[in-house]
Amino acid sequence: MKINMRIKSNVSRRNFIVSAVIAGALIVGAGLYYIEVLGSYRVNKHIGEGKSLFVLPDTIIFFTVVLLGISALAYAYWKKVQLGKKIDEMDESLKSAFESFEEFVSLSGLKKSERSELNSEVLALFMEAHKNGRTVRQVIGDNQEVFAHEMIKAYGIKNFWLYDILTAIQYFVFYMFAGTFLISAKRGVGVFDAEMPYSLIAFFALAAFVTIPLVYRNKRKAFVEKDGKVPKGIIAILIVTVGFLAGFIILMDVIETWFEQNALVAAFLEGEVKVVASAWHIAGLLFVLAFSIGLKRRFHPNKK
Amino acid sequence: MAVKTQMLKGLLEGCVLEVISRKESYGYAICEELNESGFADLNEGTVYPILARMEKGGWIECEKRKSPFGPKRKVYSLTETGKNRLEDFKETWKSIKNNVDNVMKASDEYEDKYEDKE
């Protein structure tokens, strides 16, 4: 039975690769037809009028690389689909625990290569456990969060707060840039003339420095198994973000009503500032962004 | 229970090194071998972080090999550092075991003597 499945799997893999190569060849062929027969390359000044693209020595190499690239992408996609099928076959508790683990690891601050290595290691473990009819509790014990923490700690991760704060700074700078560009587009003024309301800056600060660390923390906490179900981190994100947004709007309204006569509050509610008033401001924000990224790497939680 | 956990933490590293020193192996199989050796309560949730720590510490190294079940497995073997660590562990363990045995023996003798007097 196993042999049959193996043969079947090899056949489907071969068929898929052959199909991908044929599809890639068709795409490349269609491209070549367009360029050679219909396209403007025939009058390209670098090649000469009416001449073929193949007078250039790099053409064949270029299209071979494109073909190989398409095939490799198709193969990688096929592998991903196959892996997804295997994950779906797992026992529900193992599958759910793995998905939560993946999510937990994605917020751990580990490098992409380390995340992928860790996920793959745990997936291999869960799949073998599934084949042997074991449950998630039998494999990693009662507390899945402890297991995830221990695994991440083994990679040198000790605490997350600095990482979260630096991430928040990055988000804040990004919001400032994005907000400025949107305001400039909406008001039809230049980027350097776009003024951002103080209240919007305050909201961005709240979103970045409170919501982001909270959401990250909640998502990590969401890994904890409750009543046999692993809560999804996305619920925490939605609740916290929507809560903050609603709270902020209500707060603004309350402040306006209560302190109508207060000059300071009025200045805050009606005030605007040019966040990006010149190229120097862009340089400054980019510096902060680069500095926070640099610090994140320097004080990376998994750095020994 | 907490005492057992604390004692186990240090000892398990040595045991895992010993299992790997006999034959290169992967996490799941190492755990099974430890279970068969008497650590019946032990599960992969304890063994895998130990393996990851030892790998990052350079005590063991891994080679990824095909698994019939899914993604490639990490098959571990000892490095020179790991071999030295294992030797250190064995010596320390012998010494500790000896000392603990002596203390226990002395306690037993004391209890016997005290009971005789009574």
Short mmCIF file of C-alpha atoms in Angstrom, two decimals:
data_model
loop_
_atom_site.label_atom_id
_atom_site.label_comp_id
_atom_site.label_asym_id
_atom_site.label_seq_id
_atom_site.Cartn_x
_atom_site.Cartn_y
_atom_site.Cartn_z
CA MET A 1 0.00 0.00 0.00
CA LYS A 2 2.82 2.33 1.00
CA ILE A 3 4.74 1.46 -2.17
CA ASN A 4 1.65 2.15 -4.28
CA MET A 5 1.20 5.51 -2.62
CA ARG A 6 4.85 6.32 -3.17
CA ILE A 7 4.66 5.42 -6.86
CA LYS A 8 1.48 7.47 -7.18
CA SER A 9 3.17 10.40 -5.47
CA ASN A 10 6.23 10.15 -7.73
CA VAL A 11 4.03 9.97 -10.82
CA SER A 12 2.01 13.02 -9.78
CA ARG A 13 5.24 14.89 -9.00
CA ARG A 14 6.69 13.99 -12.43
CA ASN A 15 3.45 14.98 -14.17
CA PHE A 16 3.38 18.25 -12.32
CA ILE A 17 6.99 19.11 -13.17
CA VAL A 18 6.45 18.17 -16.83
CA SER A 19 3.30 20.32 -16.91
CA ALA A 20 5.17 23.22 -15.27
CA VAL A 21 8.02 22.99 -17.79
CA ILE A 22 5.55 22.82 -20.71
CA ALA A 23 3.62 25.77 -19.29
CA GLY A 24 6.87 27.67 -18.79
CA ALA A 25 8.00 26.84 -22.33
CA LEU A 26 4.65 28.07 -23.67
CA ILE A 27 4.96 31.34 -21.76
CA VAL A 28 8.52 31.82 -22.98
CA GLY A 29 7.49 30.80 -26.52
CA ALA A 30 4.58 33.24 -26.52
CA GLY A 31 6.91 35.96 -25.29
CA LEU A 32 9.41 35.20 -28.00
CA TYR A 33 6.69 35.14 -30.66
CA TYR A 34 5.47 38.52 -29.47
CA ILE A 35 8.94 39.99 -29.50
CA GLU A 36 10.20 38.36 -32.69
CA VAL A 37 7.13 38.54 -34.88
CA LEU A 38 4.89 41.23 -33.52
CA GLY A 39 7.00 43.26 -31.19
CA SER A 40 8.98 46.44 -31.47
CA TYR A 41 12.32 44.75 -30.92
CA ARG A 42 12.61 44.30 -34.65
CA VAL A 43 13.19 48.01 -34.97
CA ASN A 44 15.21 48.28 -31.79
CA LYS A 45 18.20 50.52 -32.29
CA HIS A 46 20.45 48.17 -30.30
CA ILE A 47 19.71 45.20 -32.54
CA GLY A 48 19.13 46.79 -35.90
CA GLU A 49 15.99 47.11 -38.00
CA GLY A 50 14.37 43.83 -39.06
CA LYS A 51 16.91 41.69 -37.26
CA SER A 52 16.16 38.90 -34.83
CA LEU A 53 16.54 39.27 -31.09
CA PHE A 54 18.80 36.23 -31.24
CA VAL A 55 21.62 38.31 -32.69
CA LEU A 56 22.23 39.19 -29.04
CA PRO A 57 24.30 36.42 -27.41
CA ASP A 58 22.52 36.79 -24.05
CA THR A 59 19.04 36.11 -25.43
CA ILE A 60 19.13 32.32 -25.20
CA ILE A 61 20.70 32.45 -21.73
CA PHE A 62 18.08 34.96 -20.59
CA PHE A 63 15.14 32.89 -21.77
CA THR A 64 16.65 29.68 -20.39
CA VAL A 65 16.96 31.36 -17.00
CA VAL A 66 13.35 32.55 -17.25
CA LEU A 67 12.20 29.03 -18.13
CA LEU A 68 14.15 27.51 -15.25
CA GLY A 69 12.81 30.19 -12.92
CA ILE A 70 9.21 29.46 -13.88
CA SER A 71 9.80 25.72 -13.41
CA ALA A 72 11.45 26.25 -10.02
CA LEU A 73 8.58 28.46 -8.86
CA ALA A 74 6.06 25.88 -10.04
CA TYR A 75 7.95 23.13 -8.24
CA ALA A 76 8.14 25.18 -5.03
CA TYR A 77 4.39 25.80 -5.28
CA TRP A 78 3.76 22.12 -5.83
CA LYS A 79 5.84 21.24 -2.76
CA LYS A 80 3.88 23.77 -0.71
CA VAL A 81 0.56 22.31 -1.86
CA GLN A 82 1.75 18.80 -1.06
CA LEU A 83 2.88 19.88 2.41
CA GLY A 84 -0.46 21.61 2.97
CA LYS A 85 -2.23 18.35 2.11
CA LYS A 86 -0.10 16.47 4.62
CA ILE A 87 -0.86 19.06 7.31
CA ASP A 88 -4.57 18.70 6.56
CA GLU A 89 -4.32 14.96 7.05
CA MET A 90 -3.05 15.40 10.61
CA ASP A 91 -5.17 14.94 13.71
CA GLU A 92 -7.18 18.12 14.39
CA SER A 93 -5.43 18.86 17.69
CA LEU A 94 -1.97 18.48 16.12
CA LYS A 95 -2.96 20.55 13.10
CA SER A 96 -4.40 23.29 15.25
CA ALA A 97 -1.37 23.27 17.57
CA PHE A 98 0.97 23.48 14.61
CA GLU A 99 -0.89 26.43 13.11
CA SER A 100 -0.76 28.25 16.45
CA PHE A 101 2.91 27.38 16.83
CA GLU A 102 3.62 28.83 13.39
CA GLU A 103 1.79 32.01 14.37
CA PHE A 104 3.64 32.21 17.66
CA VAL A 105 6.99 31.76 15.94
CA SER A 106 6.12 34.37 13.34
CA LEU A 107 5.98 36.96 16.14
CA SER A 108 9.03 35.74 17.98
CA GLY A 109 11.61 37.98 16.39
CA LEU A 110 13.47 35.05 14.90
CA LYS A 111 15.03 35.41 11.48
CA LYS A 112 13.07 34.00 8.53
CA SER A 113 15.49 31.11 8.04
CA GLU A 114 15.28 30.22 11.75
CA ARG A 115 11.49 30.44 11.71
CA SER A 116 11.32 28.14 8.75
CA GLU A 117 13.76 25.69 10.35
CA LEU A 118 11.82 25.66 13.61
CA ASN A 119 8.44 25.22 11.92
CA SER A 120 9.75 22.44 9.76
CA GLU A 121 11.24 20.67 12.80
CA VAL A 122 7.99 20.84 14.75
CA LEU A 123 5.95 19.81 11.72
CA ALA A 124 8.16 16.75 11.22
CA LEU A 125 7.63 15.89 14.89
CA PHE A 126 3.84 16.32 14.71
CA MET A 127 3.56 14.30 11.52
CA GLU A 128 5.51 11.41 12.98
CA ALA A 129 3.38 11.65 16.13
CA HIS A 130 0.24 11.57 13.97
CA LYS A 131 1.43 8.43 12.16
CA ASN A 132 1.91 6.83 15.57
CA GLY A 133 -1.57 7.84 16.71
CA ARG A 134 -0.44 10.28 19.40
CA THR A 135 -2.20 13.45 20.49
CA VAL A 136 -0.68 16.88 20.96
CA ARG A 137 -0.78 16.49 24.74
CA GLN A 138 1.18 13.26 24.57
CA VAL A 139 3.80 14.89 22.39
CA ILE A 140 4.42 18.28 23.94
CA GLY A 141 2.59 18.11 27.23
CA ASP A 142 -0.25 20.14 28.68
CA ASN A 143 1.16 23.58 28.17
CA GLN A 144 1.88 24.31 24.53
CA GLU A 145 2.96 27.84 25.29
CA VAL A 146 5.77 26.55 27.51
CA PHE A 147 6.92 24.31 24.66
CA ALA A 148 6.90 27.19 22.17
CA HIS A 149 8.73 29.46 24.60
CA GLU A 150 11.31 26.79 25.34
CA MET A 151 11.93 26.22 21.64
CA ILE A 152 12.30 29.92 20.96
CA LYS A 153 14.48 30.39 24.03
CA ALA A 154 16.72 27.65 22.69
CA TYR A 155 17.31 29.95 19.73
CA GLY A 156 18.38 32.63 22.18
CA ILE A 157 15.11 34.57 22.46
CA LYS A 158 14.76 35.89 25.97
CA ASN A 159 12.33 38.76 25.97
CA PHE A 160 10.23 40.53 23.43
CA TRP A 161 9.56 43.98 24.81
CA LEU A 162 12.47 45.80 23.12
CA TYR A 163 11.71 44.06 19.84
CA ASP A 164 8.05 45.07 20.10
CA ILE A 165 8.90 48.71 20.91
CA LEU A 166 11.29 48.96 17.98
CA THR A 167 8.67 47.39 15.75
CA ALA A 168 6.21 49.99 17.04
CA ILE A 169 8.66 52.79 16.10
CA GLN A 170 8.88 51.37 12.59
CA TYR A 171 5.10 51.28 12.33
CA PHE A 172 4.83 54.83 13.65
CA VAL A 173 7.26 56.19 11.06
CA PHE A 174 5.48 54.23 8.37
CA TYR A 175 2.11 55.68 9.48
CA MET A 176 3.60 59.18 9.35
CA PHE A 177 4.86 58.69 5.83
CA ALA A 178 1.71 56.99 4.61
CA GLY A 179 -0.52 59.58 6.34
CA THR A 180 1.40 62.48 4.81
CA PHE A 181 1.20 61.01 1.31
CA LEU A 182 -2.52 60.28 1.66
CA ILE A 183 -3.26 63.80 2.96
CA SER A 184 -1.22 65.35 0.15
CA ALA A 185 -3.10 63.24 -2.41
CA LYS A 186 -6.50 64.00 -0.87
CA ARG A 187 -5.96 67.75 -0.57
CA GLY A 188 -4.15 68.01 -3.88
CA VAL A 189 -1.11 69.66 -2.34
CA GLY A 190 2.55 68.76 -2.54
CA VAL A 191 3.98 66.24 -0.09
CA PHE A 192 6.01 68.95 1.65
CA ASP A 193 2.90 71.10 2.06
CA ALA A 194 0.66 68.41 3.52
CA GLU A 195 -0.28 69.14 7.12
CA MET A 196 -1.25 66.37 9.47
CA PRO A 197 -3.73 66.96 12.34
CA TYR A 198 -2.32 66.53 15.85
CA SER A 199 -5.16 64.18 16.71
CA LEU A 200 -4.18 61.91 13.83
CA ILE A 201 -0.58 61.86 15.06
CA ALA A 202 -1.87 61.00 18.54
CA PHE A 203 -3.95 58.22 17.07
CA PHE A 204 -0.95 56.89 15.13
CA ALA A 205 1.11 56.98 18.32
CA LEU A 206 -1.59 55.06 20.19
CA ALA A 207 -1.95 52.55 17.38
CA ALA A 208 1.79 52.01 17.11
CA PHE A 209 2.98 52.15 20.71
CA VAL A 210 0.00 50.60 22.47
CA THR A 211 -1.89 48.50 19.96
CA ILE A 212 1.12 46.88 18.28
CA PRO A 213 2.83 45.62 21.47
CA LEU A 214 -0.57 44.55 22.86
CA VAL A 215 -1.53 42.72 19.69
CA TYR A 216 1.84 40.98 19.51
CA ARG A 217 1.56 39.96 23.13
CA ASN A 218 -2.01 38.72 22.65
CA LYS A 219 -1.09 36.78 19.58
CA ARG A 220 1.65 35.04 21.50
CA LYS A 221 -0.75 34.38 24.35
CA ALA A 222 -3.30 33.04 21.90
CA PHE A 223 -1.07 30.02 21.64
CA VAL A 224 -2.25 28.82 25.02
CA GLU A 225 -4.67 25.97 24.59
CA LYS A 226 -8.09 26.58 26.09
CA ASP A 227 -10.83 23.96 26.37
CA GLY A 228 -9.22 21.87 23.68
CA LYS A 229 -9.32 24.74 21.19
CA VAL A 230 -6.51 27.06 20.29
CA PRO A 231 -7.90 30.59 20.09
CA LYS A 232 -6.97 32.45 16.95
CA GLY A 233 -4.73 35.46 17.39
CA ILE A 234 -6.73 37.35 14.80
CA ILE A 235 -9.61 37.69 17.26
CA ALA A 236 -7.31 39.47 19.68
CA ILE A 237 -6.10 41.79 16.91
CA LEU A 238 -9.62 42.72 15.89
CA ILE A 239 -10.85 43.30 19.41
CA VAL A 240 -7.86 45.40 20.44
CA THR A 241 -7.74 47.45 17.24
CA VAL A 242 -11.46 48.06 16.96
CA GLY A 243 -11.58 48.78 20.68
CA PHE A 244 -8.86 51.38 20.37
CA LEU A 245 -10.40 52.98 17.34
CA ALA A 246 -13.81 53.23 19.01
CA GLY A 247 -12.25 54.42 22.26
CA PHE A 248 -10.23 57.05 20.46
CA ILE A 249 -13.22 58.43 18.54
CA ILE A 250 -15.35 58.56 21.70
CA LEU A 251 -12.49 60.18 23.60
CA MET A 252 -12.07 62.87 20.95
CA ASP A 253 -15.78 63.59 21.05
CA VAL A 254 -15.82 63.73 24.84
CA ILE A 255 -12.79 66.02 24.94
CA GLU A 256 -14.39 68.36 22.41
CA THR A 257 -17.65 68.53 24.36
CA TRP A 258 -16.09 68.91 27.78
CA PHE A 259 -13.31 71.31 27.00
CA GLU A 260 -14.78 73.49 24.28
CA GLN A 261 -13.44 76.63 25.91
CA ASN A 262 -10.00 75.32 26.65
CA ALA A 263 -7.41 76.85 24.31
CA LEU A 264 -4.95 74.01 24.71
CA VAL A 265 -7.53 71.36 23.86
CA ALA A 266 -8.78 73.43 20.95
CA ALA A 267 -5.20 73.82 19.68
CA PHE A 268 -4.78 70.06 19.90
CA LEU A 269 -8.07 69.25 18.21
CA GLU A 270 -7.71 71.79 15.44
CA GLY A 271 -3.93 71.99 15.15
CA GLU A 272 -2.00 70.65 12.22
CA VAL A 273 1.66 70.18 11.57
CA LYS A 274 3.87 69.46 8.60
CA VAL A 275 5.44 66.13 9.46
CA VAL A 276 7.33 65.99 6.19
CA ALA A 277 8.10 69.65 5.48
CA SER A 278 11.34 69.11 3.60
CA ALA A 279 13.76 66.52 2.33
CA TRP A 280 15.53 66.81 5.70
CA HIS A 281 12.42 65.60 7.46
CA ILE A 282 12.28 62.59 5.15
CA ALA A 283 15.96 61.97 5.89
CA GLY A 284 15.23 62.28 9.63
CA LEU A 285 12.34 59.82 9.53
CA LEU A 286 14.34 57.43 7.37
CA PHE A 287 17.18 57.70 9.87
CA VAL A 288 14.84 56.82 12.75
CA LEU A 289 13.51 53.93 10.69
CA ALA A 290 16.98 52.65 9.84
CA PHE A 291 18.15 53.19 13.41
CA SER A 292 15.28 51.16 14.84
CA ILE A 293 15.89 48.38 12.32
CA GLY A 294 19.59 48.47 13.20
CA LEU A 295 18.82 48.29 16.92
CA LYS A 296 16.43 45.43 16.30
CA ARG A 297 19.27 43.53 14.67
CA ARG A 298 21.85 44.59 17.24
CA PHE A 299 19.66 43.69 20.21
CA HIS A 300 17.82 40.95 18.43
CA PRO A 301 16.25 38.72 21.07
CA ASN A 302 18.05 35.70 19.67
CA LYS A 303 21.45 37.39 19.60
CA LYS A 304 23.88 35.77 22.00
CA MET B 1 7.81 17.05 41.73
CA ALA B 2 9.65 20.38 41.34
CA VAL B 3 12.83 18.78 42.75
CA LYS B 4 12.53 15.98 40.21
CA THR B 5 12.09 18.47 37.35
CA GLN B 6 15.09 20.51 38.45
CA MET B 7 17.25 17.41 38.84
CA LEU B 8 16.12 16.08 35.50
CA LYS B 9 16.95 19.26 33.63
CA GLY B 10 20.68 18.90 34.13
CA LEU B 11 20.75 15.15 33.84
CA LEU B 12 18.77 14.96 30.63
CA GLU B 13 21.37 16.88 28.68
CA GLY B 14 23.95 14.27 29.60
CA CYS B 15 21.56 11.43 28.77
CA VAL B 16 20.71 12.94 25.39
CA LEU B 17 24.41 13.35 24.61
CA GLU B 18 24.99 9.72 25.58
CA VAL B 19 22.17 8.49 23.31
CA ILE B 20 23.53 10.48 20.38
CA SER B 21 27.10 9.34 21.05
CA ARG B 22 26.04 5.73 20.53
CA LYS B 23 24.40 6.35 17.18
CA GLU B 24 23.41 9.48 15.29
CA SER B 25 19.70 9.95 15.76
CA TYR B 26 16.75 12.34 15.48
CA GLY B 27 14.54 13.94 18.14
CA TYR B 28 11.62 11.55 18.01
CA ALA B 29 13.85 8.45 18.18
CA ILE B 30 16.00 9.95 20.95
CA CYS B 31 12.87 10.54 23.01
CA GLU B 32 11.69 6.97 22.39
CA GLU B 33 15.05 5.63 23.50
CA LEU B 34 14.95 7.69 26.69
CA ASN B 35 11.39 6.45 27.35
CA GLU B 36 12.58 2.88 26.96
CA SER B 37 15.48 3.56 29.34
CA GLY B 38 13.05 4.43 32.11
CA PHE B 39 12.21 8.09 31.54
CA ALA B 40 8.65 7.05 30.86
CA ASP B 41 7.07 10.47 31.52
CA LEU B 42 9.41 12.26 29.17
CA ASN B 43 7.97 13.64 25.96
CA GLU B 44 9.24 15.49 22.91
CA GLY B 45 8.17 18.80 24.42
CA THR B 46 11.10 18.44 26.82
CA VAL B 47 13.61 16.79 24.52
CA TYR B 48 13.31 19.09 21.48
CA PRO B 49 14.22 22.33 23.31
CA ILE B 50 17.22 20.52 24.82
CA LEU B 51 18.32 19.42 21.35
CA ALA B 52 17.85 22.92 19.97
CA ARG B 53 19.88 24.42 22.84
CA MET B 54 22.67 21.91 22.40
CA GLU B 55 22.73 22.50 18.65
CA LYS B 56 22.95 26.26 19.10
CA GLY B 57 25.62 25.72 21.76
CA GLY B 58 27.67 23.69 19.29
CA TRP B 59 27.53 20.44 21.29
CA ILE B 60 25.74 18.59 18.52
CA GLU B 61 25.39 19.12 14.81
CA CYS B 62 22.65 18.03 12.48
CA GLU B 63 22.17 16.80 8.99
CA LYS B 64 18.75 17.05 7.38
CA ARG B 65 17.57 13.75 5.99
CA LYS B 66 14.42 12.64 4.24
CA SER B 67 11.56 11.44 6.39
CA PRO B 68 8.76 9.19 5.16
CA PHE B 69 6.25 11.30 7.11
CA GLY B 70 6.82 14.90 6.04
CA PRO B 71 9.56 17.54 6.17
CA LYS B 72 13.16 16.46 6.50
CA ARG B 73 14.33 15.27 9.89
CA LYS B 74 17.29 16.68 11.77
CA VAL B 75 19.64 13.80 12.42
CA TYR B 76 22.07 14.71 15.17
CA SER B 77 25.65 13.70 15.87
CA LEU B 78 28.14 14.83 18.51
CA THR B 79 30.72 17.53 17.85
CA GLU B 80 34.12 17.59 19.57
CA THR B 81 32.68 20.01 22.14
CA GLY B 82 29.79 17.63 22.67
CA LYS B 83 32.14 14.71 23.20
CA ASN B 84 34.08 16.70 25.79
CA ARG B 85 30.83 17.72 27.48
CA LEU B 86 29.74 14.12 27.64
CA GLU B 87 33.02 13.09 29.24
CA ASP B 88 32.68 15.92 31.77
CA PHE B 89 29.10 14.86 32.47
CA LYS B 90 30.10 11.24 33.04
CA GLU B 91 32.85 12.22 35.47
CA THR B 92 30.63 14.67 37.32
CA TRP B 93 27.78 12.18 37.46
CA LYS B 94 30.03 9.45 38.88
CA SER B 95 31.34 11.80 41.52
CA ILE B 96 27.87 13.11 42.45
CA LYS B 97 26.39 9.62 42.47
CA ASN B 98 29.21 8.43 44.71
CA ASN B 99 28.77 11.32 47.11
CA VAL B 100 24.99 10.94 47.24
CA ASP B 101 25.36 7.17 47.80
CA ASN B 102 27.80 7.83 50.65
CA VAL B 103 25.43 10.32 52.28
CA MET B 104 22.48 7.94 51.93
CA LYS B 105 24.51 5.03 53.25
CA ALA B 106 25.66 7.06 56.25
CA SER B 107 22.06 8.10 56.93
CA ASP B 108 20.89 4.48 56.78
CA GLU B 109 23.68 3.40 59.17
CA TYR B 110 22.82 6.23 61.56
CA GLU B 111 19.13 5.26 61.52
CA ASP B 112 19.97 1.59 62.13
CA LYS B 113 22.25 2.53 65.06
CA TYR B 114 19.62 4.84 66.56
CA GLU B 115 16.91 2.17 66.26
CA ASP B 116 19.21 -0.44 67.93
CA LYS B 117 19.80 1.87 70.89
CA GLU B 118 16.09 2.41 71.34
#
